[in-house]
mmCIF file of C-alpha atoms in Angstrom:
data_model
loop_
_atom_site.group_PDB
_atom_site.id
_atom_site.type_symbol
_atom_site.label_atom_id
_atom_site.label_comp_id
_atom_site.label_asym_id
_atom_site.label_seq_id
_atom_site.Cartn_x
_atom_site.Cartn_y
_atom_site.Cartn_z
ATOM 1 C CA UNK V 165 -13.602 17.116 -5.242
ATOM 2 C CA UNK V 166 -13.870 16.370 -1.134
ATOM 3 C CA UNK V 167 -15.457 19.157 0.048
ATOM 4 C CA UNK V 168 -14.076 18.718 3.854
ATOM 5 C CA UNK V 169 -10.149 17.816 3.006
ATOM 6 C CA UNK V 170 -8.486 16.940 6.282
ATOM 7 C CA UNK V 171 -6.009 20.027 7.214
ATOM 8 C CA UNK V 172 -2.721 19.131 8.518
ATOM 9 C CA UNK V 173 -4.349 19.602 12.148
ATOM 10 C CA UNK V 174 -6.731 17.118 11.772
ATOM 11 C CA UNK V 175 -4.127 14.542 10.827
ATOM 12 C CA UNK V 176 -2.215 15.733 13.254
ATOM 13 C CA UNK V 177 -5.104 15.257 15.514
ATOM 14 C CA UNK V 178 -6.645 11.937 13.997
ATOM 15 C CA UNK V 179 -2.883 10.778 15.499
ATOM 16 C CA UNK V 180 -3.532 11.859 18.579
ATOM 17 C CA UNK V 181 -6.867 10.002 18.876
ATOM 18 C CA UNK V 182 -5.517 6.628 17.755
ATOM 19 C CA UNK V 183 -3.413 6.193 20.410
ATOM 20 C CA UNK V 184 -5.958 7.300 22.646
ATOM 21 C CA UNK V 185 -6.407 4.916 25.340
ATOM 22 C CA UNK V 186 -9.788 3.571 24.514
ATOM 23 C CA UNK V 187 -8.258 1.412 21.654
ATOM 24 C CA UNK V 188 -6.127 -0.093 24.214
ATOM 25 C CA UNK V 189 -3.051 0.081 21.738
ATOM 26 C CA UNK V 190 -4.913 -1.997 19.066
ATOM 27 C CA UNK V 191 -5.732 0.673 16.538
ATOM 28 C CA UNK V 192 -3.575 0.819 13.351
ATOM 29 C CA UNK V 193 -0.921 3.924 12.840
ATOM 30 C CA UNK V 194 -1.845 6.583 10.220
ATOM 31 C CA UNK V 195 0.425 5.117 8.275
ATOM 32 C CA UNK V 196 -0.635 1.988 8.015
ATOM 33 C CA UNK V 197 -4.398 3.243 8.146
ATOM 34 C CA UNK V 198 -3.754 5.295 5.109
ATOM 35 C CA UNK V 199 -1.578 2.676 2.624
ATOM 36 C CA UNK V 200 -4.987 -0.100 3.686
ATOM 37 C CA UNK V 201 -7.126 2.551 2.533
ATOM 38 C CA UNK V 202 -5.317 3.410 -0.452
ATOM 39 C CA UNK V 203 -5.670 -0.204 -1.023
ATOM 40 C CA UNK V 204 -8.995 -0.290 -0.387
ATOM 41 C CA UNK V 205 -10.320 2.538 -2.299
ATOM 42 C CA UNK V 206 -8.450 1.341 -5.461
ATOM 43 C CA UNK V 207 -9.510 -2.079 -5.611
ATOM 44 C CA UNK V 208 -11.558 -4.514 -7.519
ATOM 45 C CA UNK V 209 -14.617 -4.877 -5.151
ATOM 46 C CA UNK V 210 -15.970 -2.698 -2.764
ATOM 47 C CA UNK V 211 -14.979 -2.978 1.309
ATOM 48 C CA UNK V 212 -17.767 -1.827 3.195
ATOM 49 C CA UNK V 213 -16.529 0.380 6.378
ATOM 50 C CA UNK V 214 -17.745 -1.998 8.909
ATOM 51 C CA UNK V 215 -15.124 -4.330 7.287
ATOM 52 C CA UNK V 216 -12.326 -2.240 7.322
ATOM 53 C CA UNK V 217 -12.632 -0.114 10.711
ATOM 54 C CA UNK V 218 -12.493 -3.095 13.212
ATOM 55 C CA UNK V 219 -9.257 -3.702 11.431
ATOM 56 C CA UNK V 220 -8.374 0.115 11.785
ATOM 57 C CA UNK V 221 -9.399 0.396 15.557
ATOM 58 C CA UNK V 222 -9.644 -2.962 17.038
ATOM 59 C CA UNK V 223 -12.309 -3.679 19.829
ATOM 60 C CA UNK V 224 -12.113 0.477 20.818
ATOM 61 C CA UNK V 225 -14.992 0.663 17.446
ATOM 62 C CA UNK V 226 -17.299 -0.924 19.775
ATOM 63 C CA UNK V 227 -17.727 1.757 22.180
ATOM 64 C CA UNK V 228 -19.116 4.037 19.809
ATOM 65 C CA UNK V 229 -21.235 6.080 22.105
ATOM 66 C CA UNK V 230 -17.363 7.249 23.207
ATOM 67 C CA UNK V 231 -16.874 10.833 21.824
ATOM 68 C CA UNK V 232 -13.423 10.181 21.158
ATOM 69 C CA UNK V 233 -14.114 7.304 18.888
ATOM 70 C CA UNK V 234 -16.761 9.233 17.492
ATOM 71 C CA UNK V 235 -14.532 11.792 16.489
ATOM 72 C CA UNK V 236 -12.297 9.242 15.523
ATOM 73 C CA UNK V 237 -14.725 7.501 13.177
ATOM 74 C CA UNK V 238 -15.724 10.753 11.647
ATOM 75 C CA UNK V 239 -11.819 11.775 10.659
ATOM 76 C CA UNK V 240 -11.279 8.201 9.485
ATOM 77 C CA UNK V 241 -14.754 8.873 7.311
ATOM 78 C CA UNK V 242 -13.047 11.683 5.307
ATOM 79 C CA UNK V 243 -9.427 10.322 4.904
ATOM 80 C CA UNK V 244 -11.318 7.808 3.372
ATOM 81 C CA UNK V 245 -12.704 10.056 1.192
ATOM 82 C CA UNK V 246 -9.776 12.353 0.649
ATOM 83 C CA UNK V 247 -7.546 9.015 -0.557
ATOM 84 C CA UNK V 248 -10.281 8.544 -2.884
ATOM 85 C CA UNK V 249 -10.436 11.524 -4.185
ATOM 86 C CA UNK V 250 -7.042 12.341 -4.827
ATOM 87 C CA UNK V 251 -6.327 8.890 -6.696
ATOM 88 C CA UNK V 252 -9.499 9.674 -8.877
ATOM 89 C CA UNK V 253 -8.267 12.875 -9.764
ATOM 90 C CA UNK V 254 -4.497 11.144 -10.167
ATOM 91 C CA UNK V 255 -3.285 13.803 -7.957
ATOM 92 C CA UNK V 256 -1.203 10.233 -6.191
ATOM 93 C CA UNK V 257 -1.006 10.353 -2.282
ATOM 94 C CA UNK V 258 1.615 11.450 -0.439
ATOM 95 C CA UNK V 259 2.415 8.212 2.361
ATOM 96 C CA UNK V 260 2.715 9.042 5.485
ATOM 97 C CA UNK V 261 5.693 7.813 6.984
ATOM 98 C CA UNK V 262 6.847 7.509 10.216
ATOM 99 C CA UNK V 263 10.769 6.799 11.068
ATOM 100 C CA UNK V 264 12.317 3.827 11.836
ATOM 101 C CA UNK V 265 14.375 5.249 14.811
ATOM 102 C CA UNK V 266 14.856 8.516 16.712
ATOM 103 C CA UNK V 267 17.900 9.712 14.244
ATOM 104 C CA UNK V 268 15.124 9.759 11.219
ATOM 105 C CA UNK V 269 17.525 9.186 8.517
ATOM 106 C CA UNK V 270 15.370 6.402 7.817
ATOM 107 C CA UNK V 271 11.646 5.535 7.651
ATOM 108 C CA UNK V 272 9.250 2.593 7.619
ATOM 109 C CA UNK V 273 8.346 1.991 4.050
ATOM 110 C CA UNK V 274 7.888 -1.744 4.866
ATOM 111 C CA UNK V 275 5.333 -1.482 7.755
ATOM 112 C CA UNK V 276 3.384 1.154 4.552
ATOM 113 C CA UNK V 277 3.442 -2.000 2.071
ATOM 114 C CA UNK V 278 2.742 -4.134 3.983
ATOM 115 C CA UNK V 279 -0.416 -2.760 5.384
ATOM 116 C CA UNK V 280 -1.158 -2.024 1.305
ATOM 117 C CA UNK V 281 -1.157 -5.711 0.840
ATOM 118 C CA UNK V 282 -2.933 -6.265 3.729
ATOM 119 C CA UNK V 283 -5.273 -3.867 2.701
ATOM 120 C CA UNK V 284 -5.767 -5.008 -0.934
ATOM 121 C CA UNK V 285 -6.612 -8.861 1.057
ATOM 122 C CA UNK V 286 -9.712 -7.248 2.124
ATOM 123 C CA UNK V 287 -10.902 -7.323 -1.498
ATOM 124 C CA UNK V 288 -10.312 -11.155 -2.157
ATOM 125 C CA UNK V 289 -7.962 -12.331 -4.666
ATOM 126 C CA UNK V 290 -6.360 -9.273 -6.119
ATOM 127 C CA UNK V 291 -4.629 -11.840 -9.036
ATOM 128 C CA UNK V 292 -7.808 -14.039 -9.509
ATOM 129 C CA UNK V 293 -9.915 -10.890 -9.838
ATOM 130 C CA UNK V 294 -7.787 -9.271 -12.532
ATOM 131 C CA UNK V 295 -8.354 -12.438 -14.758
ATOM 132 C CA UNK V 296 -6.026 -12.361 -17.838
ATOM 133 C CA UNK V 297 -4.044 -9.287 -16.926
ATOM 134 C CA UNK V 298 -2.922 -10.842 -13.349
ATOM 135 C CA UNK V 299 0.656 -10.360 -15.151
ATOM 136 C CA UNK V 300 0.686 -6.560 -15.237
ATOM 137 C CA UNK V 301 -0.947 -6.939 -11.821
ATOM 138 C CA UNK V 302 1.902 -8.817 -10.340
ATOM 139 C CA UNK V 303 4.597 -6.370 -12.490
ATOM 140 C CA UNK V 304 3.036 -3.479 -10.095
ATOM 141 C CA UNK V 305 2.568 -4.918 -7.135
ATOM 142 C CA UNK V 306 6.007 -6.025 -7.447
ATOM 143 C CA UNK V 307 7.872 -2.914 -5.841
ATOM 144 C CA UNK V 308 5.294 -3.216 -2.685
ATOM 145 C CA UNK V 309 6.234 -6.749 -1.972
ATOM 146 C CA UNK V 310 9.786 -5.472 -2.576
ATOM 147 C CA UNK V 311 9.591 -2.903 0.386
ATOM 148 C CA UNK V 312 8.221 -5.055 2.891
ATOM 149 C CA UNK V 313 10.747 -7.675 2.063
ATOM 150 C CA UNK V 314 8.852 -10.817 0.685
ATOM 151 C CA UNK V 315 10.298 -10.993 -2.461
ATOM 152 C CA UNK V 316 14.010 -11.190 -0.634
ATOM 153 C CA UNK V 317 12.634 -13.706 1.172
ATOM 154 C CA UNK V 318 11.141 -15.943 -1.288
ATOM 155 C CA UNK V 319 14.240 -16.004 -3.419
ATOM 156 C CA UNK V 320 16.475 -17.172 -0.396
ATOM 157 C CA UNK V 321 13.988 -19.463 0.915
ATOM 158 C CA UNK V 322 14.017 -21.185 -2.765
ATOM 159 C CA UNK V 323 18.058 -21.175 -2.281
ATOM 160 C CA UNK V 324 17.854 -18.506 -5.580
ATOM 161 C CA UNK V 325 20.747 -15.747 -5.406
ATOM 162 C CA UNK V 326 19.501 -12.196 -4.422
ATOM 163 C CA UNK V 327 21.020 -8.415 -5.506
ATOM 164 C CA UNK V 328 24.467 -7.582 -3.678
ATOM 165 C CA UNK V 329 24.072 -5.195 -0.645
ATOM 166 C CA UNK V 330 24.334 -1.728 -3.264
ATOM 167 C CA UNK V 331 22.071 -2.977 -5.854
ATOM 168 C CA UNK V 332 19.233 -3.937 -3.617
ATOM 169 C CA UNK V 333 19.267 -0.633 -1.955
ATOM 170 C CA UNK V 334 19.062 1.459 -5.089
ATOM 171 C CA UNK V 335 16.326 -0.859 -5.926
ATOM 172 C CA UNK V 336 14.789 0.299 -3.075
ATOM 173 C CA UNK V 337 15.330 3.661 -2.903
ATOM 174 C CA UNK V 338 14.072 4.126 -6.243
ATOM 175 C CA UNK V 339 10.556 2.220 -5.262
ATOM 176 C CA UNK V 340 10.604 4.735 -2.096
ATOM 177 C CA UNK V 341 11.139 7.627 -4.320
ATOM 178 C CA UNK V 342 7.839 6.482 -6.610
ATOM 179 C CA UNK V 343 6.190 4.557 -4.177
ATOM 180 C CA UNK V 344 2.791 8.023 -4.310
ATOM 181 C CA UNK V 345 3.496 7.071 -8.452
ATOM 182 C CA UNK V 346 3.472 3.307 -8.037
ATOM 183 C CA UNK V 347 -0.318 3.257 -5.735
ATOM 184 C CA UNK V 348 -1.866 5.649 -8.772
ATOM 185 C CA UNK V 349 -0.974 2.967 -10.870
ATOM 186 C CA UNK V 350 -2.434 0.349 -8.956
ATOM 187 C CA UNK V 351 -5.626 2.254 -8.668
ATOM 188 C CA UNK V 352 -5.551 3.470 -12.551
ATOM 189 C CA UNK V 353 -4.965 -0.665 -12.933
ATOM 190 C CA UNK V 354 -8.763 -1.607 -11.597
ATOM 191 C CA UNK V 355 -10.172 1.873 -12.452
ATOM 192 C CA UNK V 356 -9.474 0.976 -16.447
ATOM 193 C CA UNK V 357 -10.418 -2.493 -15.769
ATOM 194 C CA UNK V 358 -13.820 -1.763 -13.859
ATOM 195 C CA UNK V 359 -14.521 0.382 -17.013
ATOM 196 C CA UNK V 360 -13.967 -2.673 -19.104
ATOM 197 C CA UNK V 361 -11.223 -0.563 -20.749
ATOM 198 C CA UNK V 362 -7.712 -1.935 -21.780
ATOM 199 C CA UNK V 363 -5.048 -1.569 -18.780
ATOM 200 C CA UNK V 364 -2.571 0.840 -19.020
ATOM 201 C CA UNK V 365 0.565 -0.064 -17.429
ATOM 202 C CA UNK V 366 2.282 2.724 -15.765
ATOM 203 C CA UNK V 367 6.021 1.239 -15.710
ATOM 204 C CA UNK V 368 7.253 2.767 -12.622
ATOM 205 C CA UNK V 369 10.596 2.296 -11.830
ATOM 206 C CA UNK V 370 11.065 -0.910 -9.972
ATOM 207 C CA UNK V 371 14.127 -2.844 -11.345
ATOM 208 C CA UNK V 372 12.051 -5.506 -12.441
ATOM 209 C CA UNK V 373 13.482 -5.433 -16.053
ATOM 210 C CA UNK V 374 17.168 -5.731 -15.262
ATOM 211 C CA UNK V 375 18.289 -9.053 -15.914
ATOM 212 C CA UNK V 376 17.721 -11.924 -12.353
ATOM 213 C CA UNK V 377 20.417 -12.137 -10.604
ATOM 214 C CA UNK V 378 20.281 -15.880 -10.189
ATOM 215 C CA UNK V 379 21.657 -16.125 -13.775
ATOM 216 C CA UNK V 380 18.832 -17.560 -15.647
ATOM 217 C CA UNK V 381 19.393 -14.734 -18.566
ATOM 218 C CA UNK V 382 15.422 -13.759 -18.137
ATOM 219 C CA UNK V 383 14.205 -10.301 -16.597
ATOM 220 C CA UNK V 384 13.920 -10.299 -12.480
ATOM 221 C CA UNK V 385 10.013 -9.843 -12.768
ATOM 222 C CA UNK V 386 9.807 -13.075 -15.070
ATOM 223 C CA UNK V 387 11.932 -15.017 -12.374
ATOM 224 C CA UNK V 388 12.814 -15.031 -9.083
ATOM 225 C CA UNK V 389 10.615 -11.392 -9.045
ATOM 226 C CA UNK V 390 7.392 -13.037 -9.442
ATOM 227 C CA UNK V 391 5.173 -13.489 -6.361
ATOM 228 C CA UNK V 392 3.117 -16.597 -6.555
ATOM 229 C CA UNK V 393 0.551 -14.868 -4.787
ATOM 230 C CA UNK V 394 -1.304 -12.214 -2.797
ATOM 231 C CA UNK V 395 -0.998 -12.819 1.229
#
């Protein structure tokens, strides 16, 4: 268990400090700082922290005689820890989310994925790495790549048809709603697999199994649902 959990304060705080003008505006939101980290803490190989905070604070790391990046750096340190903590004790992590305008009826579950994906490219080749069970990798990475919208737009690009307007938002809602359930099971995925243990697929609910809409009579996530690749 993290002995020093971040209180609300402190996140509220760690906010605060990222858009601190030292970074210059190049530091990452808390939102995407936490979904790289969850990403980064569940993964197949390790990512050393001088690896990952340039890409959390830009060229602001290099003044680190600065208190405020200091203090930065040492709230970053135990988020770290906290994400790792609370996926190894599948507790699942709450994503922070900020909204996508100022009526927040909505919020900015892409700009989360993405920086997941982003995230898990810090590792290498997510699907090379996982070998033989790169299929139930792809199956749960599927509803990430679904959020941030690359799956839509591999299907049009490749002229394929894509879910009417109503069907492609439940799809979505439904990923939102499990999205904390969906990152446990990408970090139970290379926890089993590090152990040399058989992978348990968590099946969250994605969609994936109902039938492609481009008529082919095969399940979404063994057509036009299956990304080639990791970017």
């Amino acid at each position: 268990m993290n002995p020093t959990p971040l209180s609300e304060s402190e996140l509220d705080h760690l906010e605060e400090l990222l858009e601190a003008d030292i970074f210059a505006g190049e530091a990452m939101r808390l939102d995407e700082i936490q979904a790289m980290l969850c990403a980064i803490v569940s993964g197949p190989e390790p990512v050393a922290p001088a690896v990952w905070l340039p890409e959390a604070l830009g060229k602001g790391l290099t003044s680190t005689d600065d208190p405020v990046v200091a203090e930065t750096l040492e709230l970053l340190m135990r988020l770290n820890n906290d994400i790792a903590a609370a996926l190894l004790a599948d507790d699942t992590v709450s994503p922070v989310l900020y909204p996508l305008d100022e009526t927040c009826e909505a919020y900015d579950y892409a700009a989360w994925a993405d920086s997941y994906v982003f995230g898990a490219g810090l590792a290498g080749d997510w699907y090379e790495l996982a070998g033989k069970h790169s299929d139930d990798l792809s199956e749960l990475l599927e509803p990430l790549f679904m959020l941030n919208g690359m799956l839509k737009e591999d299907v049009e690009k490749s002229g394929e048809r894509w879910f009417a307007p109503t069907e492609e938002a439940r799809l979505v809602a439904d990923i939102q709603e499990n999205l904390p359930v969906i990152v446990q099971a990408l970090y139970n995925f290379w926890r089993n697999k590090r152990a040399g243990g058989t992978v348990k697929h968590e099946e969250p609910k994605s969609g994936r199994n109902d039938p492609c809409p481009c008529g082919s009579g095969r399940k979404y996530k063994q057509c036009c649902g299956h990304p080639d690749k990791l970017n």
